[in-house]
PDB file of C-alpha atoms in Angstrom:
ATOM      1  CA  MET A 390      20.164  -4.099   6.328  1.00 78.00           C
ATOM      2  CA  ILE A 391      16.386  -4.458   4.995  1.00 91.00           C
ATOM      3  CA  SER A 392      14.153  -5.796   7.283  1.00 90.00           C
ATOM      4  CA  TRP A 393      11.683  -9.046   6.591  1.00 90.00           C
ATOM      5  CA  ILE A 394       9.235  -6.987   8.637  1.00 88.00           C
ATOM      6  CA  PHE A 395      10.358  -3.894   6.246  1.00 94.00           C
ATOM      7  CA  VAL A 396       9.228  -6.114   3.726  1.00 94.00           C
ATOM      8  CA  GLY A 397       6.112  -7.751   4.981  1.00 91.00           C
ATOM      9  CA  LEU A 398       4.579  -4.635   5.846  1.00 89.00           C
ATOM     10  CA  VAL A 399       4.775  -2.624   2.637  1.00 94.00           C
ATOM     11  CA  ALA A 400       4.079  -6.038   0.222  1.00 92.00           C
ATOM     12  CA  ALA A 401       1.062  -6.068   2.836  1.00 88.00           C
ATOM     13  CA  LEU A 402      -0.079  -2.918   2.041  1.00 88.00           C
ATOM     14  CA  LEU A 403       0.709  -2.443  -1.308  1.00 92.00           C
ATOM     15  CA  LEU A 404      -1.576  -5.794  -1.411  1.00 88.00           C
ATOM     16  CA  THR A 405      -4.530  -4.377   0.547  1.00 83.00           C
ATOM     17  CA  PRO A 406      -7.155  -3.316  -1.906  1.00 79.00           C
ATOM     18  CA  GLY A 407      -7.319   1.249  -2.445  1.00 77.00           C
ATOM     19  CA  PRO A 408      -7.489   3.836  -5.056  1.00 77.00           C
ATOM     20  CA  THR A 409      -4.677   2.946  -6.835  1.00 87.00           C
ATOM     21  CA  ASN A 410      -4.654  -1.504  -6.845  1.00 86.00           C
ATOM     22  CA  THR A 411      -9.129  -0.843  -7.657  1.00 80.00           C
ATOM     23  CA  LEU A 412      -7.897   1.420 -10.613  1.00 82.00           C
ATOM     24  CA  LEU A 413      -5.170  -0.865 -11.575  1.00 89.00           C
ATOM     25  CA  ALA A 414      -7.653  -3.634 -11.716  1.00 84.00           C
ATOM     26  CA  SER A 415      -9.625  -1.639 -13.774  1.00 81.00           C
ATOM     27  CA  SER A 416      -7.602  -0.930 -16.465  1.00 85.00           C
ATOM     28  CA  GLY A 417      -6.536  -5.403 -16.066  1.00 86.00           C
ATOM     29  CA  ILE A 418     -10.270  -5.188 -17.372  1.00 78.00           C
ATOM     30  CA  GLN A 419     -11.087  -3.150 -19.433  1.00 80.00           C
ATOM     31  CA  MET A 420      -7.698  -3.098 -21.244  1.00 85.00           C
ATOM     32  CA  GLY A 421      -5.344  -6.035 -20.636  1.00 85.00           C
ATOM     33  CA  VAL A 422      -2.296  -6.400 -18.986  1.00 91.00           C
ATOM     34  CA  ARG A 423      -0.373  -5.707 -21.549  1.00 91.00           C
ATOM     35  CA  ARG A 424      -1.825  -2.740 -22.185  1.00 91.00           C
ATOM     36  CA  SER A 425      -1.593  -2.329 -18.625  1.00 93.00           C
ATOM     37  CA  ILE A 426       1.437  -2.194 -17.382  1.00 95.00           C
ATOM     38  CA  LYS A 427       3.160   1.335 -18.748  1.00 94.00           C
ATOM     39  CA  LEU A 428       0.014   2.675 -15.405  1.00 95.00           C
ATOM     40  CA  ILE A 429       3.244   1.303 -13.139  1.00 96.00           C
ATOM     41  CA  PRO A 430       5.502   4.551 -14.147  1.00 97.00           C
ATOM     42  CA  ALA A 431       3.051   6.666 -12.593  1.00 97.00           C
ATOM     43  CA  GLU A 432       2.225   4.390  -9.117  1.00 97.00           C
ATOM     44  CA  ALA A 433       5.499   4.491  -8.985  1.00 97.00           C
ATOM     45  CA  ILE A 434       6.680   8.181  -9.350  1.00 97.00           C
ATOM     46  CA  GLY A 435       3.288   9.345  -7.479  1.00 96.00           C
ATOM     47  CA  TYR A 436       4.238   7.038  -3.649  1.00 97.00           C
ATOM     48  CA  ILE A 437       8.129   7.818  -4.236  1.00 97.00           C
ATOM     49  CA  ILE A 438       6.875  11.927  -3.776  1.00 97.00           C
ATOM     50  CA  ALA A 439       3.942  11.485  -1.423  1.00 94.00           C
ATOM     51  CA  ILE A 440       6.696   9.237   0.705  1.00 96.00           C
ATOM     52  CA  SER A 441       9.790  11.483   1.098  1.00 97.00           C
ATOM     53  CA  THR A 442       7.025  14.477   1.149  1.00 94.00           C
ATOM     54  CA  TRP A 443       5.819  13.014   4.106  1.00 92.00           C
ATOM     55  CA  GLY A 444       9.031  11.724   5.592  1.00 94.00           C
ATOM     56  CA  MET A 445      10.907  14.530   6.063  1.00 93.00           C
ATOM     57  CA  MET A 446       8.009  16.464   6.954  1.00 91.00           C
ATOM     58  CA  ILE A 447       7.673  14.370   9.973  1.00 88.00           C
ATOM     59  CA  ASP A 448      11.541  13.780  10.175  1.00 86.00           C
ATOM     60  CA  HIS A 449      11.816  17.718  10.440  1.00 87.00           C
ATOM     61  CA  VAL A 450       8.857  18.108  13.257  1.00 87.00           C
ATOM     62  CA  ALA A 451      10.046  15.147  15.364  1.00 83.00           C
ATOM     63  CA  LYS A 452      13.596  16.728  16.130  1.00 83.00           C
ATOM     64  CA  THR A 453      10.703  19.237  18.673  1.00 86.00           C
ATOM     65  CA  PHE A 454       8.806  17.181  19.198  1.00 84.00           C
ATOM     66  CA  ALA A 455       9.971  13.295  19.603  1.00 81.00           C
ATOM     67  CA  LEU A 456       7.258  11.124  20.235  1.00 81.00           C
ATOM     68  CA  LEU A 457       6.344  11.757  17.228  1.00 78.00           C
ATOM     69  CA  PRO A 458       7.147   9.154  15.068  1.00 76.00           C
ATOM     70  CA  THR A 459       6.485   6.815  18.326  1.00 79.00           C
ATOM     71  CA  ILE A 460       2.890   8.755  18.174  1.00 83.00           C
ATOM     72  CA  LEU A 461       2.206   8.566  14.270  1.00 77.00           C
ATOM     73  CA  LYS A 462       3.597   4.071  14.680  1.00 76.00           C
ATOM     74  CA  LEU A 463       1.274   3.306  17.463  1.00 79.00           C
ATOM     75  CA  LEU A 464      -1.983   5.133  14.977  1.00 80.00           C
ATOM     76  CA  SER A 465      -0.520   3.295  12.153  1.00 73.00           C
ATOM     77  CA  ALA A 466      -1.046   0.242  13.827  1.00 77.00           C
ATOM     78  CA  PHE A 467      -3.559   0.601  14.545  1.00 79.00           C
ATOM     79  CA  TYR A 468      -5.301   2.163  11.278  1.00 77.00           C
ATOM     80  CA  ILE A 469      -4.117  -0.996   9.894  1.00 71.00           C
ATOM     81  CA  LEU A 470      -6.701  -2.876  12.332  1.00 79.00           C
ATOM     82  CA  TYR A 471      -9.423  -0.641  11.277  1.00 79.00           C
ATOM     83  CA  LEU A 472      -8.529  -0.997   7.796  1.00 71.00           C
ATOM     84  CA  ALA A 473      -8.325  -4.849   7.973  1.00 74.00           C
ATOM     85  CA  ILE A 474     -11.841  -4.720   9.711  1.00 81.00           C
ATOM     86  CA  LYS A 475     -13.207  -2.652   6.914  1.00 76.00           C
ATOM     87  CA  LEU A 476     -11.706  -4.679   4.310  1.00 66.00           C
ATOM     88  CA  TRP A 477     -13.648  -8.583   6.402  1.00 76.00           C
ATOM     89  CA  ARG A 478     -17.189  -6.014   6.692  1.00 79.00           C
ATOM     90  CA  THR A 479     -17.093  -4.524   3.988  1.00 71.00           C
ATOM     91  CA  ALA A 480     -15.888  -7.902   2.225  1.00 66.00           C
ATOM     92  CA  ASP A 481     -19.713  -8.520   0.550  1.00 69.00           C
ATOM     93  CA  ILE A 482     -20.178  -5.802  -1.409  1.00 62.00           C
ATOM     94  CA  GLU A 483     -19.059  -5.541  -4.836  1.00 60.00           C
ATOM     95  CA  LEU A 484     -16.079  -3.312  -5.534  1.00 54.00           C
ATOM     96  CA  ASN A 485     -17.017  -1.313  -8.758  1.00 55.00           C
ATOM     97  CA  LEU A 486     -14.380  -2.204 -11.319  1.00 53.00           C
ATOM     98  CA  ASN A 487     -16.672  -0.307 -14.320  1.00 57.00           C
ATOM     99  CA  GLN A 488     -14.542   3.152 -14.333  1.00 57.00           C
ATOM    100  CA  PRO A 489     -13.970   5.267 -17.312  1.00 60.00           C
ATOM    101  CA  THR A 490      -9.992   4.266 -18.745  1.00 71.00           C
ATOM    102  CA  ILE A 491      -7.169   4.884 -16.346  1.00 81.00           C
ATOM    103  CA  ARG A 492      -4.751   7.337 -17.927  1.00 88.00           C
ATOM    104  CA  PRO A 493      -0.790   7.418 -16.047  1.00 92.00           C
ATOM    105  CA  ARG A 494      -2.545  10.800 -14.962  1.00 91.00           C
ATOM    106  CA  GLU A 495      -5.037   9.439 -12.748  1.00 88.00           C
ATOM    107  CA  LEU A 496      -3.318   7.061 -11.430  1.00 90.00           C
ATOM    108  CA  PHE A 497      -0.358   9.163 -10.888  1.00 93.00           C
ATOM    109  CA  CYS A 498      -2.936  11.662  -8.599  1.00 89.00           C
ATOM    110  CA  ALA A 499      -4.638   8.454  -6.524  1.00 85.00           C
ATOM    111  CA  THR A 500      -1.125   7.584  -5.937  1.00 90.00           C
ATOM    112  CA  LEU A 501       0.222  10.682  -4.545  1.00 87.00           C
ATOM    113  CA  LEU A 502      -3.089  10.899  -2.809  1.00 82.00           C
ATOM    114  CA  ASN A 503      -3.410   7.737  -1.292  1.00 82.00           C
ATOM    115  CA  PRO A 504      -3.013   7.398   2.762  1.00 82.00           C
ATOM    116  CA  LYS A 505      -0.432   4.276   2.572  1.00 88.00           C
ATOM    117  CA  ALA A 506       2.473   6.828   1.619  1.00 91.00           C
ATOM    118  CA  LEU A 507       1.285   8.103   5.433  1.00 87.00           C
ATOM    119  CA  LEU A 508       1.645   4.735   6.553  1.00 88.00           C
ATOM    120  CA  PHE A 509       4.425   3.933   5.286  1.00 94.00           C
ATOM    121  CA  ALA A 510       6.809   6.898   5.969  1.00 93.00           C
ATOM    122  CA  SER A 511       5.652   7.275   9.269  1.00 87.00           C
ATOM    123  CA  ALA A 512       5.597   3.564  10.179  1.00 87.00           C
ATOM    124  CA  ILE A 513       6.606   1.170   7.729  1.00 92.00           C
ATOM    125  CA  PHE A 514       9.908   3.280   6.613  1.00 95.00           C
ATOM    126  CA  PRO A 515      12.921   2.731   9.024  1.00 93.00           C
ATOM    127  CA  ALA A 516      13.371   6.625  10.932  1.00 90.00           C
ATOM    128  CA  SER A 517      17.287   6.467   9.803  1.00 93.00           C
ATOM    129  CA  ALA A 518      15.884   6.990   5.931  1.00 95.00           C
ATOM    130  CA  TRP A 519      14.773  10.254   6.409  1.00 94.00           C
ATOM    131  CA  ILE A 520      18.188  11.080   7.699  1.00 92.00           C
ATOM    132  CA  ASN A 521      20.932   9.187   6.180  1.00 95.00           C
ATOM    133  CA  MET A 522      20.669   9.451   1.867  1.00 96.00           C
ATOM    134  CA  GLN A 523      22.600   5.652   1.977  1.00 96.00           C
ATOM    135  CA  THR A 524      18.936   4.129   3.556  1.00 96.00           C
ATOM    136  CA  TYR A 525      16.811   6.140   2.652  1.00 97.00           C
ATOM    137  CA  LEU A 526      18.450   5.063  -1.432  1.00 97.00           C
ATOM    138  CA  VAL A 527      18.097   1.778  -0.309  1.00 97.00           C
ATOM    139  CA  HIS A 528      14.772   1.132   1.753  1.00 97.00           C
ATOM    140  CA  ILE A 529      12.928   3.096  -1.235  1.00 97.00           C
ATOM    141  CA  LEU A 530      14.472   1.105  -4.249  1.00 97.00           C
ATOM    142  CA  ALA A 531      13.631  -2.208  -1.706  1.00 97.00           C
ATOM    143  CA  PHE A 532       9.949  -0.401  -2.389  1.00 98.00           C
ATOM    144  CA  LEU A 533       9.748   0.044  -5.816  1.00 97.00           C
ATOM    145  CA  ALA A 534      11.055  -3.681  -6.993  1.00 97.00           C
ATOM    146  CA  MET A 535       8.001  -4.695  -4.688  1.00 97.00           C
ATOM    147  CA  ILE A 536       5.273  -1.891  -6.485  1.00 96.00           C
ATOM    148  CA  LEU A 537       6.082  -3.763 -10.146  1.00 95.00           C
ATOM    149  CA  PRO A 538       5.129  -7.631  -8.968  1.00 97.00           C
ATOM    150  CA  ILE A 539       2.186  -6.196  -6.771  1.00 96.00           C
ATOM    151  CA  ALA A 540       0.797  -3.918  -9.421  1.00 96.00           C
ATOM    152  CA  VAL A 541       1.305  -6.657 -12.524  1.00 96.00           C
ATOM    153  CA  PHE A 542      -1.027  -9.222  -9.945  1.00 94.00           C
ATOM    154  CA  TRP A 543      -3.828  -6.682  -9.312  1.00 91.00           C
ATOM    155  CA  ILE A 544      -3.784  -5.842 -12.837  1.00 92.00           C
ATOM    156  CA  PHE A 545      -3.905  -9.245 -13.609  1.00 91.00           C
ATOM    157  CA  ILE A 546      -6.301  -9.969 -11.101  1.00 86.00           C
ATOM    158  CA  GLY A 547      -8.931  -6.893 -12.682  1.00 82.00           C
ATOM    159  CA  SER A 548      -8.288  -9.351 -16.103  1.00 84.00           C
ATOM    160  CA  LEU A 549      -9.259 -12.489 -14.144  1.00 81.00           C
ATOM    161  CA  LEU A 550     -12.067 -11.054 -12.874  1.00 74.00           C
ATOM    162  CA  ALA A 551     -13.231  -9.726 -16.552  1.00 68.00           C
ATOM    163  CA  SER A 552     -13.010 -13.491 -17.867  1.00 68.00           C
ATOM    164  CA  ASN A 553     -14.781 -15.175 -14.668  1.00 66.00           C
ATOM    165  CA  LYS A 554     -12.652 -18.348 -15.426  1.00 64.00           C
ATOM    166  CA  ILE A 555     -12.164 -18.847 -11.692  1.00 61.00           C
ATOM    167  CA  TYR A 556     -15.320 -18.780  -9.908  1.00 64.00           C
ATOM    168  CA  TRP A 557     -12.910 -18.803  -5.901  1.00 64.00           C
ATOM    169  CA  LEU A 558     -11.712 -15.086  -7.145  1.00 61.00           C
ATOM    170  CA  ASN A 559     -13.601 -12.849  -6.756  1.00 63.00           C
ATOM    171  CA  ALA A 560     -13.159  -9.372  -4.283  1.00 63.00           C
ATOM    172  CA  ARG A 561     -14.575 -11.262  -1.370  1.00 68.00           C
ATOM    173  CA  ASN A 562     -12.145 -13.886  -1.254  1.00 69.00           C
ATOM    174  CA  LEU A 563      -9.402 -11.148  -1.963  1.00 66.00           C
ATOM    175  CA  GLN A 564     -10.654  -8.838   0.821  1.00 64.00           C
ATOM    176  CA  ARG A 565     -10.696 -11.004   3.760  1.00 72.00           C
ATOM    177  CA  THR A 566      -7.323 -12.642   2.538  1.00 72.00           C
ATOM    178  CA  ALA A 567      -6.505  -9.490   2.803  1.00 66.00           C
ATOM    179  CA  SER A 568      -7.837  -8.618   6.049  1.00 70.00           C
ATOM    180  CA  LEU A 569      -6.416 -11.545   7.521  1.00 74.00           C
ATOM    181  CA  VAL A 570      -2.615 -10.533   6.033  1.00 70.00           C
ATOM    182  CA  LEU A 571      -2.939  -6.497   7.892  1.00 69.00           C
ATOM    183  CA  VAL A 572      -3.943  -7.910  11.115  1.00 76.00           C
ATOM    184  CA  SER A 573      -0.546 -10.184  11.101  1.00 73.00           C
ATOM    185  CA  PHE A 574       1.204  -6.815  10.533  1.00 64.00           C
ATOM    186  CA  SER A 575      -0.654  -4.588  13.127  1.00 72.00           C
ATOM    187  CA  ILE A 576       0.711  -6.346  15.722  1.00 74.00           C
ATOM    188  CA  PRO A 577       4.672  -6.235  15.683  1.00 71.00           C
ATOM    189  CA  LEU A 578       4.140  -2.851  14.704  1.00 67.00           C
ATOM    190  CA  SER A 579       2.657  -1.435  17.104  1.00 75.00           C
ATOM    191  CA  TYR A 580       4.377  -3.855  19.741  1.00 72.00           C
ATOM    192  CA  SER A 581       7.405  -2.375  18.230  1.00 70.00           C
ATOM    193  CA  ALA A 582       5.531   1.197  19.420  1.00 65.00           C
ATOM    194  CA  ILE A 583       4.849   0.033  22.204  1.00 75.00           C
ATOM    195  CA  LEU A 584       7.666  -0.843  23.260  1.00 70.00           C
ATOM    196  CA  LYS A 585       9.768   2.722  22.313  1.00 65.00           C
ATOM    197  CA  PHE A 586       7.302   4.586  25.037  1.00 62.00           C
TER     198      PHE A 586
END
């Protein structure tokens, strides 16, 4: 019922540096892994609300403008490619991880306003998720199952960056890797959108 492309795209986007992941890494630096884990429910709730709201809005508008989901999927593929290029080009710029102590409220707001939510709703979640409750629940539960390990990963990365124990683990290498992964997923996404034209 859940495709490997869905799993791969969700994982790739969740792993990509962005506002939510920067806050998680910052918390890992400041408070360590154990104390930062309490932030994960705020991220999950933020994504559930944002993705569900975008998905229902897109489904409502698509009833009068049938090409909207295909166009959004194509635009999402181009945005992912743009994001990959931006990550590659800015890999040598240090991420600012010196932020005030992160609280669940800040992480919730950052996730709620994260542009990735629109990508998930318009291009990665299947259109049937906004029509069929069972499809929605299966996909949102799979999404939530991926949030936990990826959020812990970013918190752990922050704690490792603070310790400076692994010389090759740095923001530059993380961004370049994320860039290559995003490019590899933007191709099948754009291909599937072009097939629907």
